[in-house]
Amino acid sequence: MGGLTAGATGLCATARIVATPEGLPVLEGEGPLALRRTRAKGPWHRVTVIGAMSAPLGGDRIALEAEAREGARLAVDSAAATIALPGRGGERAHYDVRLTVGEGAELRWLPEQLISAHGSDLRMRTRIDLAAGARLVFREEQVLGRHGEAPGTLASRLTVYRAGRPLLDQELSYGPGAPGGWDGGAVLGGHRAAGQLLVVDPEFTDRPAEPRMLGEHAVLTPLAGPAHLVTALAPDARLLRRTLDEALAAALRDMPTAQRNTSYRLSVR
């Protein structure tokens, strides 16, 4: 990991988490990303990301890496929303997330929302590498603009690999400079909060989920692998969170009782 540095228009910082069944041998916060070990139940290790300063600002390059090694159970959340803000000179900010989940390990990635403030320009990239026997719950929520303001520019790419093979690769763009129609009926339809919930589990190999609507503005889509993706829209962050929580509960109703009770509760406190 490189140390915290300040460039001409922003800072560069990387934070790292490594979990094993025995503990957290690596817990290194840096710059705007402070990491805190927080209370969890049973075999889980829980880490909360705390914003130590305003970020990402235009020109910043920040990264967060988390690895759940073989057999580990790691839950990562955040203390507050992340707000993308404009920086001097109109530079683009970059925020990279890299997640690795080993054989028999489980990761719950449940941060608060990313808010794209007016005038900001953020490129966010998330890559997830899963072993064949890994389990994952991954939530991503994006809010376009603070209350009463227009959104900034946000480009987000999520790529997921399982056992070295592509499972999901998608890219979304919103705000000024995004391809035309991003705010039209075929994409957001006037909504200002968008989110998704990805659930990966070897159990789905024999019990794949059925595609279905989950309310008026959410859909469950099975992937070509033991996984399904819930995509949702809402007028605001509160309703988006409610929609995704309800979607997760609905998605788990088809799973065996033992699995449902032990693997995917959203809280490990």
Backbone as numpy.savetxt, mean C-alpha at the origin, in Angstrom:
# Nx Ny Nz CAx CAy CAz Cx Cy Cz
22.19 0.22 2.58 21.34 1.42 2.58 22.22 2.66 2.58
21.91 3.59 1.70 22.65 4.85 1.69 22.16 5.75 2.80
23.03 6.63 3.29 22.66 7.54 4.34 21.78 8.65 3.83
21.20 9.38 4.76 20.36 10.52 4.42 21.20 11.59 3.75
20.74 12.03 2.59 21.45 13.08 1.87 20.46 14.13 1.42
20.97 15.33 1.19 20.14 16.43 0.69 20.65 16.83 -0.67
19.77 16.77 -1.67 20.14 17.17 -3.01 19.87 18.65 -3.21
19.98 19.08 -4.47 19.80 20.49 -4.78 18.39 20.94 -4.47
17.42 20.07 -4.69 16.03 20.48 -4.49 15.27 19.57 -3.53
15.89 18.58 -2.94 15.17 17.68 -2.05 16.13 16.77 -1.32
15.56 15.85 -0.54 16.40 14.93 0.21 16.22 13.51 -0.31
17.21 12.66 0.00 17.16 11.24 -0.32 17.25 10.47 0.98
16.33 9.53 1.20 16.30 8.78 2.45 15.67 7.42 2.20
16.18 6.40 2.92 15.65 5.04 2.84 15.47 4.49 4.25
14.32 3.91 4.52 14.05 3.23 5.78 13.89 1.74 5.51
14.32 0.90 6.48 14.31 -0.54 6.27 13.74 -1.27 7.48
12.97 -2.33 7.16 12.42 -3.23 8.17 12.73 -4.66 7.74
13.25 -5.46 8.65 13.42 -6.89 8.41 12.82 -7.61 9.61
11.92 -8.57 9.33 11.30 -9.36 10.39 11.66 -10.82 10.22
11.94 -11.49 11.32 12.11 -12.94 11.38 11.11 -13.48 12.40
10.92 -14.78 12.51 10.02 -15.28 13.55 10.43 -14.84 14.95
11.71 -14.59 15.16 12.21 -14.25 16.49 12.11 -12.76 16.81
12.06 -11.90 15.80 12.06 -10.47 16.12 12.27 -9.59 14.91
12.79 -8.38 15.17 13.02 -7.37 14.14 14.50 -7.02 14.15
15.35 -7.80 13.49 16.78 -7.54 13.52 17.18 -6.24 12.83
16.34 -5.75 11.92 16.61 -4.48 11.26 15.38 -3.60 11.39
15.57 -2.42 11.97 14.50 -1.43 12.08 15.18 -0.07 12.01
15.35 0.42 10.80 16.16 1.60 10.55 15.33 2.67 9.87
14.91 3.67 10.62 14.23 4.81 10.04 15.24 5.83 9.55
14.79 6.70 8.66 15.69 7.71 8.13 14.89 8.89 7.62
15.42 10.10 7.84 14.78 11.30 7.31 13.33 11.39 7.76
12.39 11.49 6.81 10.99 11.68 7.18 10.31 10.40 7.63
10.97 9.26 7.54 10.36 7.97 7.86 10.95 7.44 9.17
10.26 7.68 10.27 10.64 7.13 11.56 9.85 5.84 11.78
10.52 4.80 12.28 9.90 3.50 12.48 9.82 3.19 13.96
8.66 2.72 14.42 8.48 2.39 15.82 7.90 0.98 15.96
8.53 0.18 16.82 7.97 -1.12 17.17 6.74 -0.88 18.06
5.60 -1.41 17.67 4.36 -1.20 18.42 3.76 -2.54 18.81
2.79 -2.47 19.70 2.25 -3.68 20.33 1.49 -4.54 19.33
1.71 -5.84 19.43 0.99 -6.80 18.59 0.73 -8.06 19.40
-0.20 -8.89 18.91 -0.57 -10.11 19.61 0.13 -11.32 19.01
0.34 -12.31 19.86 0.82 -13.61 19.40 2.15 -13.54 18.68
2.26 -14.24 17.53 3.53 -14.31 16.83 3.83 -13.12 15.93
2.96 -12.12 15.96 3.12 -10.99 15.04 4.14 -9.97 15.55
4.84 -9.36 14.60 5.65 -8.17 14.85 4.96 -7.01 14.13
4.82 -5.89 14.82 4.12 -4.75 14.24 5.01 -3.53 14.27
5.04 -2.82 13.14 5.84 -1.61 13.00 4.92 -0.49 12.51
5.03 0.67 13.15 4.26 1.84 12.74 5.21 2.88 12.16
4.87 3.36 10.97 5.66 4.40 10.32 5.13 5.76 10.77
6.04 6.60 11.26 5.68 7.92 11.76 6.39 8.98 10.93
5.66 9.95 10.45 6.27 11.03 9.67 7.06 11.96 10.56
8.39 11.97 10.39 9.24 12.81 11.22 9.38 14.23 10.67
8.98 14.42 9.43 8.98 15.75 8.81 8.05 15.71 7.61
7.72 16.85 7.06 6.84 16.89 5.90 7.52 16.24 4.71
6.85 15.25 4.11 7.41 14.55 2.95 6.32 13.63 2.41
6.39 13.35 1.11 7.41 13.81 0.16 7.10 15.20 -0.40
8.14 16.04 -0.43 8.09 17.33 -1.10 8.69 17.20 -2.49
8.36 18.13 -3.36 8.95 18.11 -4.69 10.46 18.03 -4.64
11.04 17.11 -5.40 12.48 16.91 -5.41 12.97 15.83 -4.47
12.13 15.37 -3.53 12.53 14.31 -2.60 12.58 12.96 -3.30
13.47 12.11 -2.80 13.52 10.71 -3.21 13.58 9.88 -1.94
12.45 9.28 -1.58 12.41 8.49 -0.36 11.98 7.06 -0.69
12.42 6.14 0.15 12.14 4.73 -0.09 11.89 4.03 1.24
11.04 3.02 1.19 10.74 2.20 2.36 10.80 0.74 1.93
11.67 -0.03 2.60 11.87 -1.44 2.27 11.46 -2.28 3.48
10.66 -3.33 3.25 10.25 -4.22 4.33 10.36 -5.65 3.85
10.93 -6.50 4.70 11.10 -7.92 4.37 10.61 -8.77 5.53
9.70 -9.69 5.24 9.27 -10.70 6.20 9.95 -12.01 5.78
10.94 -12.41 6.54 11.70 -13.60 6.16 10.91 -14.87 6.50
11.43 -15.99 6.07 10.73 -17.27 6.17 10.10 -17.48 7.54
8.78 -17.70 7.53 8.04 -17.98 8.74 7.65 -16.78 9.58
8.04 -15.58 9.19 7.75 -14.40 10.00 6.35 -13.87 9.72
5.81 -13.16 10.70 4.53 -12.47 10.53 4.75 -11.00 10.88
4.57 -10.15 9.89 4.86 -8.73 10.03 3.65 -7.91 9.63
3.28 -6.95 10.47 2.23 -5.99 10.15 2.83 -4.59 10.17
2.60 -3.83 9.12 3.11 -2.47 9.02 1.94 -1.53 8.80
1.84 -0.51 9.65 0.82 0.53 9.47 1.49 1.88 9.62
0.71 2.94 9.65 1.28 4.28 9.80 0.42 5.09 10.75
1.05 6.09 11.37 0.37 6.88 12.38 -0.57 7.93 11.77
-0.33 8.31 10.53 -1.14 9.36 9.90 -1.01 9.23 8.39
-1.84 9.98 7.69 -1.76 9.98 6.23 -0.44 10.57 5.76
-0.02 10.16 4.58 1.13 10.74 3.90 0.62 11.81 2.93
1.20 13.00 2.99 0.74 14.10 2.13 1.85 14.47 1.17
1.59 14.32 -0.12 2.51 14.78 -1.15 2.32 16.28 -1.33
3.42 17.04 -1.18 3.36 18.50 -1.21 4.27 19.05 -2.30
3.95 20.23 -2.83 4.84 20.83 -3.82 6.14 21.28 -3.18
7.21 21.25 -3.96 8.50 21.74 -3.51 8.94 22.91 -4.36
10.11 23.44 -4.05 10.63 24.56 -4.82 11.01 24.10 -6.22
10.71 24.92 -7.21 11.11 24.63 -8.58 10.21 23.67 -9.31
9.13 23.23 -8.68 8.20 22.33 -9.35 8.74 20.95 -9.65
9.75 20.50 -8.89 10.34 19.20 -9.15 9.38 18.07 -8.75
9.51 16.94 -9.44 8.75 15.75 -9.09 9.39 15.05 -7.90
8.56 14.51 -7.01 9.04 13.69 -5.90 8.88 12.22 -6.25
9.71 11.38 -5.63 9.68 9.94 -5.87 9.56 9.22 -4.53
8.67 8.25 -4.48 8.48 7.45 -3.27 8.42 5.99 -3.71
9.43 5.21 -3.33 9.53 3.81 -3.73 9.32 2.91 -2.53
8.48 1.89 -2.69 8.23 0.89 -1.65 8.62 -0.47 -2.20
9.42 -1.22 -1.46 9.84 -2.55 -1.87 9.53 -3.53 -0.75
8.67 -4.52 -1.03 8.23 -5.49 -0.04 8.63 -6.89 -0.48
9.16 -7.67 0.46 9.59 -9.04 0.18 9.01 -9.95 1.25
8.35 -11.03 0.83 7.71 -11.95 1.77 8.21 -13.36 1.47
8.85 -13.99 2.46 9.48 -15.29 2.26 8.51 -16.45 2.39
9.04 -17.65 2.24 8.25 -18.87 2.29 7.61 -19.03 3.68
6.29 -19.23 3.69 5.57 -19.41 4.94 5.43 -18.15 5.76
5.85 -17.01 5.22 5.75 -15.73 5.93 4.46 -15.02 5.54
4.10 -14.02 6.33 2.88 -13.26 6.08 3.13 -11.78 6.35
2.66 -10.94 5.45 2.80 -9.49 5.59 1.44 -8.84 5.46
1.13 -7.97 6.40 -0.05 -7.11 6.30 0.46 -5.69 6.15
0.22 -5.10 5.00 0.69 -3.75 4.70 -0.54 -2.86 4.71
-0.70 -2.06 5.78 -1.95 -1.33 6.01 -1.68 0.12 6.40
-1.02 0.89 5.54 -0.76 2.29 5.86 -2.02 3.14 5.74
-1.94 4.36 6.25 -3.01 5.33 6.04 -2.93 5.87 4.61
-3.84 6.76 4.27 -3.98 7.22 2.89 -2.79 8.07 2.43
-2.59 8.07 1.13 -1.70 9.01 0.47 -2.57 10.13 -0.09
-2.28 11.37 0.30 -3.05 12.53 -0.14 -2.21 13.32 -1.13
-2.75 13.54 -2.31 -2.07 14.29 -3.36 -2.54 15.74 -3.29
-1.74 16.59 -2.62 -2.13 17.99 -2.42 -1.96 18.79 -3.71
-2.74 19.86 -3.81 -2.69 20.71 -5.00 -1.27 21.23 -5.24
-0.79 21.14 -6.47 0.52 21.63 -6.83 1.63 20.61 -6.67
1.35 19.47 -6.05 2.37 18.45 -5.89 2.50 17.61 -7.15
3.63 16.89 -7.25 3.89 16.00 -8.39 4.66 14.81 -7.83
4.00 13.66 -7.72 4.60 12.49 -7.07 4.53 11.29 -7.98
5.66 10.59 -8.06 5.73 9.30 -8.72 5.96 8.25 -7.64
5.00 7.34 -7.48 5.10 6.30 -6.45 5.19 4.95 -7.13
6.18 4.15 -6.72 6.37 2.81 -7.27 6.43 1.81 -6.12
5.63 0.75 -6.25 5.62 -0.31 -5.25 5.89 -1.64 -5.95
6.91 -2.35 -5.46 7.21 -3.69 -5.97 7.12 -4.68 -4.82
6.41 -5.78 -5.05 6.24 -6.82 -4.04 6.73 -8.14 -4.61
7.61 -8.81 -3.89 8.12 -10.13 -4.29 7.69 -11.15 -3.24
6.93 -12.15 -3.68 6.38 -13.16 -2.79 6.95 -14.53 -3.10
7.28 -15.29 -2.08 7.60 -16.70 -2.26 6.30 -17.45 -2.57
6.42 -18.68 -3.05 5.23 -19.45 -3.43 4.28 -19.66 -2.26
4.82 -19.82 -1.05 3.99 -20.07 0.12 3.75 -18.85 0.98
3.96 -17.66 0.45 3.77 -16.42 1.22 2.31 -16.00 1.23
1.95 -15.23 2.27 0.62 -14.64 2.36 0.76 -13.13 2.47
-0.22 -12.43 1.88 -0.14 -10.97 1.83 -1.52 -10.36 1.94
-1.64 -9.31 2.73 -2.77 -8.36 2.66 -2.15 -6.99 2.42
-2.48 -6.38 1.31 -1.88 -5.10 0.92 -3.00 -4.11 0.61
-2.99 -3.00 1.33 -4.00 -1.96 1.11 -3.32 -0.69 0.62
-3.94 -0.07 -0.37 -3.42 1.18 -0.93 -4.59 2.12 -1.14
-4.49 3.33 -0.59 -5.57 4.31 -0.70 -5.00 5.65 -1.13
-5.64 6.29 -2.08 -5.18 7.57 -2.61 -6.32 8.57 -2.57
-6.04 9.74 -2.01 -7.03 10.81 -1.92 -6.52 11.98 -2.75
-7.34 12.44 -3.67 -6.93 13.45 -4.64 -7.32 14.84 -4.17
-6.39 15.49 -3.51 -6.61 16.83 -3.00 -7.11 16.82 -1.56
-6.69 17.84 -0.81 -7.25 18.03 0.52 -8.65 18.65 0.38
-9.30 18.87 1.50 -10.68 19.35 1.44 -10.79 20.66 0.66
-11.63 20.65 -0.36 -11.92 21.85 -1.10 -10.86 22.29 -2.09
-9.83 21.44 -2.36 -8.80 21.84 -3.31 -8.69 20.82 -4.44
-8.13 21.27 -5.56 -7.88 20.38 -6.69 -6.71 19.45 -6.37
-6.62 18.30 -7.03 -5.53 17.38 -6.73 -4.22 17.81 -7.37
-3.14 17.25 -6.86 -1.86 17.36 -7.53 -1.75 16.31 -8.60
-0.54 16.14 -9.12 -0.27 15.10 -10.12 0.27 13.87 -9.40
-0.34 12.72 -9.66 0.05 11.48 -9.01 0.12 10.37 -10.03
1.27 9.72 -10.11 1.44 8.53 -10.95 1.89 7.40 -10.05
1.17 6.30 -10.07 1.44 5.19 -9.16 1.51 3.89 -9.94
2.56 3.10 -9.67 2.68 1.79 -10.31 2.86 0.71 -9.24
2.11 -0.36 -9.36 2.19 -1.51 -8.45 2.53 -2.75 -9.26
3.63 -3.40 -8.92 4.01 -4.66 -9.57 4.18 -5.72 -8.48
3.63 -6.89 -8.73 3.69 -7.99 -7.78 4.16 -9.24 -8.50
5.15 -9.91 -7.89 5.67 -11.17 -8.42 5.50 -12.25 -7.35
5.07 -13.43 -7.80 4.94 -14.58 -6.90 5.76 -15.73 -7.47
6.69 -16.23 -6.68 7.60 -17.30 -7.10 8.31 -16.91 -8.40
8.64 -15.62 -8.51 9.36 -15.12 -9.68 8.52 -14.85 -10.90
7.21 -15.09 -10.83 6.34 -14.88 -11.99 5.41 -13.70 -11.74
5.10 -12.91 -12.78 4.24 -11.74 -12.58 2.84 -12.15 -12.12
2.35 -11.47 -11.11 1.00 -11.68 -10.62 0.11 -10.48 -10.93
0.68 -9.26 -10.81 -0.09 -8.04 -11.05 0.87 -6.94 -11.47
0.48 -6.17 -12.47 1.26 -5.01 -12.89 0.28 -3.97 -13.39
0.14 -2.88 -12.65 -0.80 -1.85 -13.06 -0.24 -0.47 -12.74
-0.67 0.48 -13.53 -0.22 1.85 -13.37 -1.42 2.78 -13.45
-1.48 3.76 -12.55 -2.57 4.71 -12.49 -1.99 6.12 -12.50
-2.69 7.05 -13.16 -2.25 8.44 -13.21 -3.45 9.35 -13.02
-3.27 10.36 -12.16 -4.34 11.31 -11.87 -3.78 12.73 -11.87
-4.67 13.68 -12.08 -4.31 15.08 -11.92 -3.75 15.72 -13.17
-3.29 16.97 -13.08 -2.75 17.69 -14.23 -1.62 16.91 -14.90
-1.69 16.80 -16.21 -0.67 16.07 -16.95 -0.97 14.60 -17.14
-1.96 14.06 -16.42 -2.34 12.66 -16.60 -3.08 12.50 -17.93
-3.10 11.29 -18.49 -3.84 11.07 -19.74 -5.29 11.52 -19.61
-5.83 12.05 -20.68 -7.19 12.56 -20.68 -8.20 11.51 -20.25
-9.22 11.95 -19.53 -10.28 11.05 -19.10 -10.12 10.49 -17.71
-9.02 10.84 -17.02 -8.81 10.25 -15.69 -9.92 10.61 -14.71
-10.57 11.75 -14.92 -11.65 12.17 -14.03 -13.03 11.90 -14.63
-13.06 11.20 -15.77 -14.33 10.95 -16.44 -15.04 9.72 -15.91
-16.17 9.44 -16.55 -17.01 8.33 -16.10 -16.35 6.98 -16.21
-15.38 6.82 -17.11 -14.73 5.52 -17.29 -13.64 5.26 -16.26
-13.25 6.28 -15.48 -12.18 6.09 -14.49 -12.71 6.46 -13.10
-12.63 7.72 -12.70 -13.04 8.10 -11.35 -14.50 8.52 -11.26
-15.05 9.00 -12.34 -16.45 9.40 -12.31 -16.75 10.47 -11.27
-15.81 11.40 -11.07 -16.03 12.48 -10.13 -15.64 12.17 -8.70
-15.29 10.93 -8.39 -14.85 10.60 -7.04 -13.45 11.15 -6.78
-13.12 11.31 -5.51 -11.82 11.86 -5.14 -11.01 10.93 -4.24
-11.47 9.70 -4.05 -10.72 8.71 -3.28 -10.78 7.38 -4.02
-9.61 6.77 -4.20 -9.51 5.49 -4.90 -8.62 4.57 -4.10
-8.96 3.30 -4.08 -8.15 2.37 -3.30 -8.26 0.96 -3.81
-7.37 0.12 -3.31 -7.39 -1.28 -3.66 -6.88 -2.12 -2.50
-7.32 -3.36 -2.50 -6.94 -4.31 -1.48 -6.56 -5.60 -2.19
-5.31 -6.00 -2.04 -4.80 -7.21 -2.66 -4.60 -8.26 -1.59
-5.20 -9.43 -1.78 -5.07 -10.55 -0.85 -4.48 -11.73 -1.61
-3.35 -12.25 -1.11 -2.67 -13.38 -1.74 -2.55 -14.48 -0.71
-2.97 -15.70 -1.08 -2.91 -16.82 -0.15 -2.92 -18.12 -0.94
-2.02 -19.06 -0.63 -2.04 -20.35 -1.34 -3.38 -21.07 -1.24
-4.18 -20.76 -0.20 -5.50 -21.39 -0.06 -6.39 -21.11 -1.28
-6.16 -19.98 -1.94 -7.01 -19.62 -3.08 -6.75 -20.50 -4.30
-5.68 -21.29 -4.29 -5.40 -22.16 -5.43 -6.56 -23.12 -5.67
-7.10 -23.70 -4.60 -8.21 -24.65 -4.71 -9.56 -24.00 -4.47
-9.56 -22.77 -3.94 -10.82 -22.09 -3.65 -10.77 -20.66 -4.18
-10.68 -20.47 -5.50 -10.59 -19.11 -6.04 -11.87 -18.33 -5.78
-11.71 -17.03 -5.61 -12.86 -16.16 -5.39 -13.63 -15.97 -6.69
-14.91 -15.71 -6.56 -15.75 -15.42 -7.71 -15.75 -13.91 -7.96
-15.63 -13.49 -9.22 -15.71 -12.05 -9.50 -17.10 -11.52 -9.18
-17.16 -10.36 -8.55 -18.46 -9.81 -8.20 -18.33 -8.34 -7.82
-19.44 -7.64 -7.92 -19.53 -6.28 -7.43 -19.69 -6.31 -5.91
-19.06 -5.38 -5.25 -19.16 -5.22 -3.80 -19.71 -3.83 -3.53
-21.00 -3.67 -3.71 -21.59 -2.36 -3.64 -21.54 -1.69 -5.01
-21.90 -0.40 -5.03 -22.02 0.31 -6.30 -20.68 0.69 -6.91
-19.65 0.88 -6.08 -18.38 1.40 -6.59 -17.18 0.56 -6.16
-17.36 -0.74 -6.00 -16.25 -1.63 -5.66 -16.46 -2.96 -6.37
-15.34 -3.57 -6.76 -15.42 -4.84 -7.47 -14.30 -5.76 -7.00
-14.61 -7.04 -6.88 -13.62 -8.07 -6.55 -13.25 -8.80 -7.83
-11.96 -8.87 -8.11 -11.47 -9.51 -9.32 -10.45 -10.59 -8.96
-10.73 -11.87 -9.26 -9.70 -12.89 -9.03 -8.56 -12.72 -10.03
-7.33 -12.97 -9.58 -6.16 -12.87 -10.44 -5.73 -14.26 -10.90
-4.85 -14.29 -11.90 -4.34 -15.57 -12.42 -3.25 -16.08 -11.48
-3.66 -16.50 -10.32 -2.80 -16.96 -9.25 -3.64 -17.02 -8.00
-3.12 -17.47 -6.87 -3.94 -17.58 -5.66 -4.12 -16.21 -5.00
-4.88 -15.34 -5.67 -5.01 -13.96 -5.19 -6.27 -13.34 -5.75
-6.74 -12.30 -5.09 -7.79 -11.47 -5.66 -7.56 -10.02 -5.29
-8.11 -9.15 -6.12 -7.92 -7.72 -5.99 -9.28 -7.05 -5.86
-9.43 -6.23 -4.83 -10.62 -5.41 -4.67 -10.26 -3.97 -5.04
-11.01 -3.39 -5.95 -10.79 -2.01 -6.37 -12.04 -1.20 -6.02
-11.84 -0.02 -5.42 -12.98 0.75 -4.93 -12.79 2.24 -5.17
-13.90 2.95 -5.33 -13.94 4.41 -5.41 -14.89 4.93 -4.34
-14.65 6.16 -3.91 -15.53 6.77 -2.92 -15.37 8.29 -2.99
-16.34 9.03 -2.46 -16.23 10.49 -2.46 -15.13 11.00 -1.54
-14.81 10.26 -0.46 -13.80 10.74 0.49 -13.10 9.57 1.15
-12.09 9.89 1.96 -11.25 8.85 2.57 -12.03 7.98 3.54
-12.93 8.57 4.31 -13.68 7.80 5.30 -14.53 6.73 4.64
-15.24 7.10 3.60 -16.10 6.14 2.92 -15.27 5.10 2.16
-14.12 5.50 1.65 -13.25 4.54 0.97 -12.79 3.46 1.95
-12.34 3.87 3.15 -11.89 2.90 4.15 -13.02 1.95 4.53
-14.20 2.48 4.71 -15.34 1.62 5.04 -15.59 0.60 3.93
-15.53 1.06 2.69 -15.76 0.17 1.56 -14.73 -0.96 1.51
-13.45 -0.62 1.73 -12.41 -1.65 1.67 -12.51 -2.61 2.85
-12.85 -2.11 4.03 -13.03 -3.00 5.18 -14.18 -3.97 4.93
-15.28 -3.47 4.40 -16.41 -4.34 4.11 -16.07 -5.33 3.00
-15.29 -4.87 2.03 -14.89 -5.76 0.94 -14.02 -6.90 1.44
-13.12 -6.61 2.36 -12.28 -7.66 2.92 -13.12 -8.68 3.68
-14.05 -8.20 4.49 -14.90 -9.11 5.24 -15.71 -10.00 4.30
-16.23 -9.41 3.22 -17.01 -10.20 2.26 -16.14 -11.21 1.55
-14.91 -10.82 1.21 -14.02 -11.72 0.49 -13.63 -12.92 1.34
-13.57 -12.74 2.66 -13.13 -13.81 3.54 -14.24 -14.76 3.95
-15.47 -14.41 3.67 -16.57 -15.28 4.09 -16.52 -16.64 3.40
-15.88 -16.70 2.23 -15.81 -17.97 1.50 -14.65 -18.85 1.94
-13.81 -18.34 2.84 -12.62 -19.09 3.24 -12.94 -20.01 4.41
-12.12 -21.08 4.62 -12.33 -21.96 5.77 -12.31 -21.17 7.08
-13.11 -21.60 8.05 -13.26 -20.86 9.30 -11.93 -20.64 10.00
-11.10 -21.67 10.10 -9.83 -21.53 10.81 -8.95 -20.48 10.15
-8.93 -20.50 8.82 -8.10 -19.54 8.10 -8.62 -18.13 8.29
-9.95 -18.00 8.23 -10.54 -16.68 8.36 -10.26 -16.07 9.74
-10.23 -16.89 10.76 -10.05 -16.38 12.11 -8.61 -16.05 12.46
-7.65 -16.57 11.71 -6.27 -16.40 12.12 -5.44 -15.52 11.21
-5.80 -15.39 9.95 -4.84 -14.80 9.02 -5.08 -13.36 8.67
-6.32 -12.89 8.58 -6.52 -11.63 7.91 -7.28 -10.58 8.70
-7.28 -10.66 9.99 -7.87 -9.54 10.71 -7.02 -8.30 10.48
-7.69 -7.18 10.31 -6.97 -5.96 9.98 -6.17 -5.43 11.16
-6.51 -5.81 12.37 -5.76 -5.35 13.54 -5.03 -6.51 14.18
-3.79 -6.26 14.59 -3.04 -7.26 15.34 -2.68 -6.72 16.72
-3.42 -5.74 17.18 -3.13 -5.13 18.47 -3.57 -6.05 19.60
